[in-house]
Amino acid sequence: MASQTLITAELSNALDQGWLNPAHAQPLLEQAYQCASALVDRLDPLDQLPPLLQDVQRSADHLRHRQVGDRVTYVINRNINFTNICEQHCGFCAFRRDANTPGAYWLTPDEILEKTAAGVEQGATEICMQGGLNPEAKQGGRSLAYYVQLVKTIKQAFPQLHLHAFSPQEIQFIARQDDLGYEQVIASLQAAGVDSLPGTAAEVLVDPVRRMICPEKINTATWLEIITTAHRLGLWTTSTMLSGHIETAADQVAHLAQLRRLQETALERGYPGRISEFILLPYVGEQAPRPMQRLVGHSQPRLLPTLILTAIARLMLGCWIPNHQPSWVKLGLAGATTALNWGCNDLGGTLMEEHITTMAGAMGGTAMTVNQLRTAIHSLGRSPQQRTTLYHLLGESCHAA
C-alpha cells in the first residue's frame, strides 16, 4: 500500500508536470477508495474529509484551475434517442426493446424534425442523436442509406445545428449491416452533415470487463479504431467511461490510459479531429437486468467514489483532454455541481429529454433549464459560460484545447 508521504509526493509531481503517471495513479486510486469506504454513503464537507481525500480533491481542483480557469461551461442541446429497438442485450441496459413488444418505439422522420424544431425554439445549438441497433432501420435495403437520410433530414431543415450523432457501436453496426469499412461509413455520414461523434459505447476499455457486462458490443480495439478513424477524417469526438460496477481501479486506470494514448496519437499525427471532453458516467442499475443487479450489488451511483475517480481522471487526462464533465442525469444536479470542485469544468447540456439512463432508474431528471445550470454554477462562486459542442465560447474566439 502506498504511503501518505509517497502519495503526496506523486500528487505534487502531477501538479508540476500537469499529468499523473498511470503507474502511480492505480495505487493512489486504490488507497483513496479504501479511505472512502467508511464514508461511501455520505459526503462530508471538504475540510472534514480524511487528509488523503483532501489532497486528491485539492490537487484535481488546482490542476483544473490552472488548465482551464474558473469558468464553467454548458451547452444548450436537445437529445434524441430515435429508437430503443436493439439487437443487442447489454447487461446494464434497461432501454432496449425487441420490435413489436411493449414499450418499443421508432421515431419517424417527422417526429424527429418536430423534436429538433422544439429544441431550436429553446435555443439549442446542438442535436445529440443516438439509438438502438435496429436491423430494420434501412432504406432501399441499406443501413447506411437510412442513417444518411436521417442526417440530411435534420441538416436540410436546420443547417446551423451541430449534429453530434452515432456512437462507435452504431458505426460498426452500419458497417456490418452493409459490409462496408468504417472509413466509408464515417465519411458518408460526415458528408451528409454529422459534425462530431459521441464517444459512448466505451463502457470500460478492458476486454475481460466488456465480456462480462456487454459481450455483444464491439471490443476495445474496434472502439479505438473507429474513434481514431473519425479523428483522421476530421471529426471530433467525446470520450466516456461507465464506472462503478464490476471494474477495478486497475481497469479504470487502464481505460483512462487508453484515452490518453488516443489523444496523443491524434496530436502527434496532426489529425484534424480530436477528443473534446471526458465524461464520467457512473453506473445506474435500478431497472437493469437482474443478473447485473446481483453482480454489482447497488443500483444508484456512489457519490464519493465517483468524485475520487473524477479527480484522478483530471490528473491523468488534464494535459491531453482538459474539458471534464459530470453527468447530472446520473448524479443529480447537486452531485454534478459538487464534481465541479473535483476537477470538472463543464456542467453538460440541457438535453431537454433523456431516455437511456432514465429508463435504467436514474434520479437526476431528463432536462435542465439554462437557469438551473447557471444557478448551480453561481452557487460555487464560478462564472457560467455558454459554449458550442466543440467548446467555442459563444461570443468569444476560443477552441477546444
XYZ file of C-alpha atoms in Angstrom:
401
model
C 0.000 0.000 0.000
C 1.400 3.378 -0.938
C 2.289 5.619 1.996
C 0.702 9.023 2.538
C 4.112 10.644 2.042
C 4.626 8.904 -1.304
C 1.117 9.782 -2.464
C 1.577 13.411 -1.506
C 4.822 13.432 -3.490
C 3.111 11.907 -6.520
C 0.293 14.462 -6.379
C 2.846 17.253 -6.145
C 4.725 15.805 -9.103
C 1.469 15.552 -11.076
C 0.790 19.229 -10.473
C 4.312 20.153 -11.557
C 4.087 18.085 -14.773
C 0.396 18.652 -15.459
C -0.314 14.913 -15.505
C -0.305 11.804 -13.320
C 1.581 8.700 -14.406
C -0.739 5.650 -14.759
C 1.710 3.553 -12.721
C 1.211 5.953 -9.827
C -2.498 6.506 -10.447
C -3.556 2.957 -9.613
C -2.151 2.719 -6.049
C -3.368 6.259 -5.386
C -6.862 5.384 -6.576
C -6.937 2.144 -4.589
C -5.885 3.846 -1.369
C -8.360 6.682 -1.934
C -11.184 4.161 -2.380
C -10.148 2.349 0.786
C -10.053 5.639 2.642
C -13.548 6.480 1.360
C -15.097 3.102 2.130
C -16.416 4.182 5.521
C -17.834 7.374 4.011
C -19.355 5.899 0.862
C -22.965 6.777 1.680
C -22.358 10.350 2.743
C -20.278 13.316 1.649
C -18.706 15.369 4.406
C -17.653 18.989 3.856
C -14.356 19.067 2.002
C -12.410 20.260 5.033
C -13.750 17.306 7.068
C -12.660 14.591 4.632
C -9.642 12.424 5.528
C -6.330 14.105 4.591
C -5.683 11.810 1.623
C -9.033 12.643 0.035
C -8.478 16.333 0.694
C -5.149 16.074 -1.115
C -6.721 14.313 -4.099
C -9.582 16.808 -4.326
C -7.370 19.877 -3.958
C -4.838 18.586 -6.479
C -7.510 17.959 -9.118
C -9.216 21.269 -8.424
C -5.907 23.135 -8.591
C -4.971 21.480 -11.881
C -8.415 22.298 -13.282
C -7.986 25.942 -12.285
C -4.532 26.081 -13.849
C -5.544 24.379 -17.105
C -8.974 25.857 -17.822
C -9.628 28.544 -15.237
C -12.714 29.069 -13.091
C -15.264 29.493 -15.852
C -17.803 26.637 -16.058
C -19.277 25.939 -19.466
C -22.565 24.408 -20.606
C -24.270 23.745 -23.933
C -27.884 24.187 -24.956
C -28.707 20.923 -26.678
C -31.509 18.529 -27.471
C -31.076 14.797 -27.004
C -32.942 12.490 -29.417
C -32.868 8.728 -28.839
C -34.586 7.855 -32.107
C -35.302 4.179 -31.359
C -34.975 1.740 -28.498
C -35.312 -1.313 -30.731
C -31.953 -3.055 -30.458
C -30.434 -6.372 -31.458
C -28.003 -6.398 -28.523
C -28.534 -7.371 -24.890
C -26.110 -5.413 -22.694
C -26.109 -6.478 -19.070
C -26.759 -2.983 -17.725
C -29.303 -1.739 -20.291
C -32.948 -1.093 -19.400
C -33.530 0.991 -22.546
C -33.536 -1.664 -25.306
C -36.623 -3.444 -26.548
C -37.345 -6.066 -29.162
C -39.518 -4.890 -32.041
C -43.270 -5.291 -31.554
C -43.006 -5.597 -27.783
C -44.480 -3.253 -25.143
C -42.515 -0.027 -24.880
C -40.704 -0.406 -28.205
C -40.577 2.742 -30.346
C -39.015 4.039 -33.551
C -39.416 7.728 -34.323
C -40.476 8.760 -37.805
C -38.527 11.470 -39.661
C -41.391 13.895 -38.985
C -41.264 13.151 -35.251
C -37.510 13.706 -35.238
C -37.968 17.024 -37.038
C -40.615 18.071 -34.508
C -38.255 17.363 -31.638
C -35.438 19.186 -33.416
C -37.624 22.226 -34.070
C -38.675 22.282 -30.412
C -35.013 22.261 -29.416
C -34.189 25.120 -31.769
C -37.061 27.147 -30.312
C -35.391 26.775 -26.899
C -32.033 27.949 -28.209
C -30.338 24.620 -28.929
C -27.078 24.798 -30.862
C -26.641 21.012 -30.836
C -28.687 17.907 -31.503
C -27.260 14.780 -29.877
C -28.717 11.717 -31.581
C -28.172 8.057 -30.743
C -30.378 4.996 -30.737
C -30.637 1.253 -30.515
C -29.265 -1.073 -33.184
C -32.419 -1.721 -35.187
C -31.838 -4.217 -38.041
C -34.961 -2.885 -39.793
C -33.560 0.656 -39.967
C -32.776 0.560 -43.677
C -33.609 2.474 -46.826
C -33.575 0.571 -50.089
C -32.206 -2.394 -48.181
C -29.165 -0.435 -46.957
C -28.455 0.608 -43.381
C -26.095 3.453 -44.300
C -28.718 4.972 -46.617
C -31.179 5.147 -43.715
C -28.704 6.897 -41.405
C -27.553 9.284 -44.131
C -31.148 10.254 -44.845
C -31.756 10.742 -41.119
C -28.855 13.190 -41.010
C -29.935 15.016 -44.165
C -33.479 15.373 -42.842
C -32.183 17.344 -39.872
C -29.420 19.306 -41.561
C -31.513 20.379 -44.552
C -34.127 21.844 -42.219
C -31.671 23.231 -39.649
C -28.244 23.638 -41.274
C -26.994 25.803 -38.404
C -27.230 22.993 -35.867
C -24.228 20.957 -34.796
C -25.189 17.295 -35.200
C -23.437 15.176 -32.595
C -24.505 11.704 -33.608
C -23.836 7.961 -33.664
C -21.512 6.120 -31.308
C -18.693 3.818 -32.438
C -21.091 0.929 -31.797
C -23.569 2.408 -34.274
C -20.783 2.958 -36.820
C -19.766 -0.692 -36.500
C -23.405 -1.794 -36.793
C -23.908 0.145 -40.044
C -20.631 -1.165 -41.472
C -21.524 -4.749 -40.562
C -25.052 -4.495 -41.950
C -23.833 -3.202 -45.323
C -20.430 -4.954 -45.449
C -18.564 -1.638 -45.526
C -15.376 -0.301 -43.972
C -15.527 2.084 -41.026
C -13.898 4.865 -43.008
C -16.554 4.699 -45.721
C -19.370 4.809 -43.169
C -17.877 7.721 -41.231
C -17.014 9.693 -44.362
C -20.543 9.219 -45.744
C -22.157 10.406 -42.515
C -19.732 13.323 -42.339
C -20.590 14.342 -45.904
C -24.296 14.148 -45.064
C -23.880 16.520 -42.124
C -22.633 14.731 -38.981
C -20.358 17.207 -37.175
C -18.950 15.064 -34.338
C -19.301 11.601 -32.794
C -20.246 10.731 -29.201
C -17.557 8.649 -27.555
C -20.144 6.409 -25.944
C -20.237 2.583 -26.038
C -16.756 2.780 -24.481
C -18.038 1.463 -21.139
C -14.657 0.223 -19.825
C -11.944 -0.275 -22.419
C -10.778 -3.548 -20.891
C -11.983 -6.612 -22.780
C -12.466 -9.020 -19.837
C -14.803 -6.439 -18.277
C -16.618 -5.928 -21.583
C -17.148 -9.663 -21.929
C -18.904 -9.628 -18.560
C -21.151 -6.577 -18.953
C -21.664 -6.179 -22.715
C -20.407 -9.294 -24.543
C -22.235 -8.440 -27.773
C -20.662 -4.989 -28.053
C -17.563 -4.068 -30.012
C -14.239 -4.835 -28.345
C -11.690 -2.289 -27.175
C -9.604 -2.389 -30.354
C -12.630 -1.721 -32.555
C -13.789 1.204 -30.418
C -10.312 2.728 -30.591
C -10.050 2.108 -34.343
C -13.357 3.852 -35.079
C -12.538 6.866 -32.908
C -9.073 7.133 -34.484
C -10.612 6.938 -37.963
C -13.037 9.728 -37.082
C -10.160 11.911 -35.867
C -8.162 11.234 -39.021
C -11.150 12.228 -41.160
C -11.610 15.455 -39.231
C -14.451 14.583 -36.871
C -14.056 15.492 -33.223
C -15.356 13.024 -30.634
C -16.096 12.930 -26.948
C -14.864 10.236 -24.549
C -16.648 8.454 -21.712
C -16.287 5.774 -19.055
C -19.038 3.703 -17.423
C -17.828 3.344 -13.838
C -18.845 1.905 -10.504
C -19.982 -1.594 -11.481
C -17.629 -4.615 -11.624
C -14.478 -2.875 -12.830
C -11.436 -2.454 -10.599
C -9.241 0.561 -10.011
C -6.709 -1.060 -12.339
C -9.371 -1.281 -15.055
C -10.297 2.365 -14.568
C -6.697 3.490 -14.865
C -6.204 1.295 -17.943
C -9.261 2.900 -19.548
C -8.000 6.419 -18.860
C -4.573 5.466 -20.210
C -6.200 4.255 -23.454
C -7.974 7.598 -23.853
C -4.763 9.469 -23.195
C -2.886 7.456 -25.834
C -5.727 8.029 -28.269
C -5.442 11.800 -27.856
C -1.655 11.666 -28.018
C -1.930 9.831 -31.334
C -4.279 12.449 -32.782
C -1.954 15.258 -31.700
C 1.274 13.582 -32.792
C -0.101 12.725 -36.227
C -1.746 16.097 -36.701
C -5.244 14.715 -37.168
C -7.853 17.467 -37.687
C -10.189 15.766 -35.200
C -9.524 15.070 -31.525
C -11.283 14.325 -28.237
C -13.122 17.400 -26.990
C -14.099 16.236 -23.489
C -14.212 13.402 -20.966
C -17.484 12.419 -19.292
C -17.606 10.026 -16.358
C -20.840 8.003 -16.361
C -21.435 6.240 -13.026
C -23.493 3.055 -13.217
C -27.250 3.262 -12.641
C -28.958 -0.112 -12.331
C -32.321 0.405 -10.665
C -34.061 -1.191 -13.663
C -31.092 -3.098 -15.094
C -31.474 -6.825 -15.874
C -31.428 -8.850 -12.637
C -28.120 -10.666 -13.296
C -26.350 -7.303 -13.491
C -28.110 -6.046 -10.368
C -26.892 -9.096 -8.440
C -23.381 -8.771 -9.855
C -22.989 -5.100 -8.914
C -24.924 -5.016 -5.655
C -26.047 -1.397 -5.743
C -28.455 0.430 -8.015
C -27.529 4.116 -7.743
C -24.161 5.866 -8.135
C -21.990 6.180 -5.045
C -21.040 9.816 -4.973
C -17.705 9.859 -3.148
C -16.045 7.090 -5.216
C -17.355 8.851 -8.329
C -15.787 12.113 -7.175
C -12.474 10.389 -6.435
C -12.393 8.902 -9.929
C -13.369 12.310 -11.335
C -10.301 13.789 -9.673
C -7.974 11.030 -10.888
C -9.328 11.473 -14.419
C -8.411 15.167 -14.300
C -4.950 14.331 -13.030
C -4.378 11.670 -15.702
C -6.021 13.381 -18.690
C -5.808 17.091 -17.987
C -2.900 17.903 -20.292
C -4.472 15.966 -23.153
C -8.226 16.256 -22.546
C -8.734 19.433 -20.483
C -12.542 19.546 -20.556
C -14.225 17.304 -17.981
C -17.971 16.927 -17.474
C -20.010 15.127 -14.794
C -23.412 13.590 -15.533
C -26.240 15.437 -13.827
C -28.623 12.795 -15.209
C -26.841 10.120 -13.153
C -25.606 12.123 -10.158
C -28.385 14.678 -9.926
C -27.641 18.375 -10.267
C -26.325 18.654 -6.706
C -23.880 15.779 -7.211
C -22.750 17.102 -10.590
C -22.240 20.553 -9.091
C -20.065 19.018 -6.374
C -17.970 17.380 -9.116
C -17.030 20.874 -10.292
C -14.860 21.042 -7.162
C -13.180 17.714 -8.003
C -11.733 18.535 -11.422
C -14.685 19.225 -13.738
C -15.069 22.466 -15.672
C -18.265 21.810 -17.640
C -21.815 21.047 -16.485
C -23.046 19.438 -19.691
C -26.170 20.246 -21.642
C -29.827 20.983 -21.175
C -30.690 17.717 -23.030
C -34.445 18.547 -22.989
C -35.188 14.816 -22.877
C -33.230 11.688 -21.972
C -34.338 8.077 -22.085
C -31.402 5.660 -21.861
C -30.241 6.445 -18.314
C -33.651 7.489 -17.058
C -35.133 4.120 -18.039
C -32.346 2.485 -16.005
C -33.664 4.300 -12.935
C -31.579 7.474 -12.787
C -32.981 10.130 -10.488
C -31.327 13.209 -11.976
C -34.177 14.048 -14.318
C -34.415 14.288 -18.090
C -33.947 18.017 -18.684
C -32.301 21.104 -17.233
C -33.034 24.720 -17.972
C -30.251 27.184 -18.640
C -31.238 28.991 -15.459
C -30.841 25.808 -13.399
C -27.369 25.175 -14.786
C -26.270 28.785 -14.327
C -27.653 28.928 -10.773
C -25.764 25.754 -9.859
C -22.531 27.202 -11.250
C -23.045 30.528 -9.459
C -23.569 28.634 -6.175
C -19.848 27.776 -6.252
C -18.800 31.361 -6.957
C -17.781 30.384 -10.506
C -18.777 32.043 -13.774
C -21.121 30.237 -16.205
C -20.454 30.440 -19.940
C -22.487 29.004 -22.799
C -20.408 27.045 -25.314
C -20.787 25.148 -28.542
C -20.259 21.398 -28.816
C -16.544 21.860 -29.562
C -16.008 24.335 -26.740
C -16.105 27.534 -28.691
C -17.272 30.057 -26.103
C -20.219 31.834 -27.628
C -19.326 35.432 -28.297
C -15.620 34.711 -27.860
C -12.859 33.265 -30.015
C -11.849 30.026 -28.329
C -11.376 26.398 -29.420
C -11.100 23.119 -27.608
C -7.538 22.535 -26.494
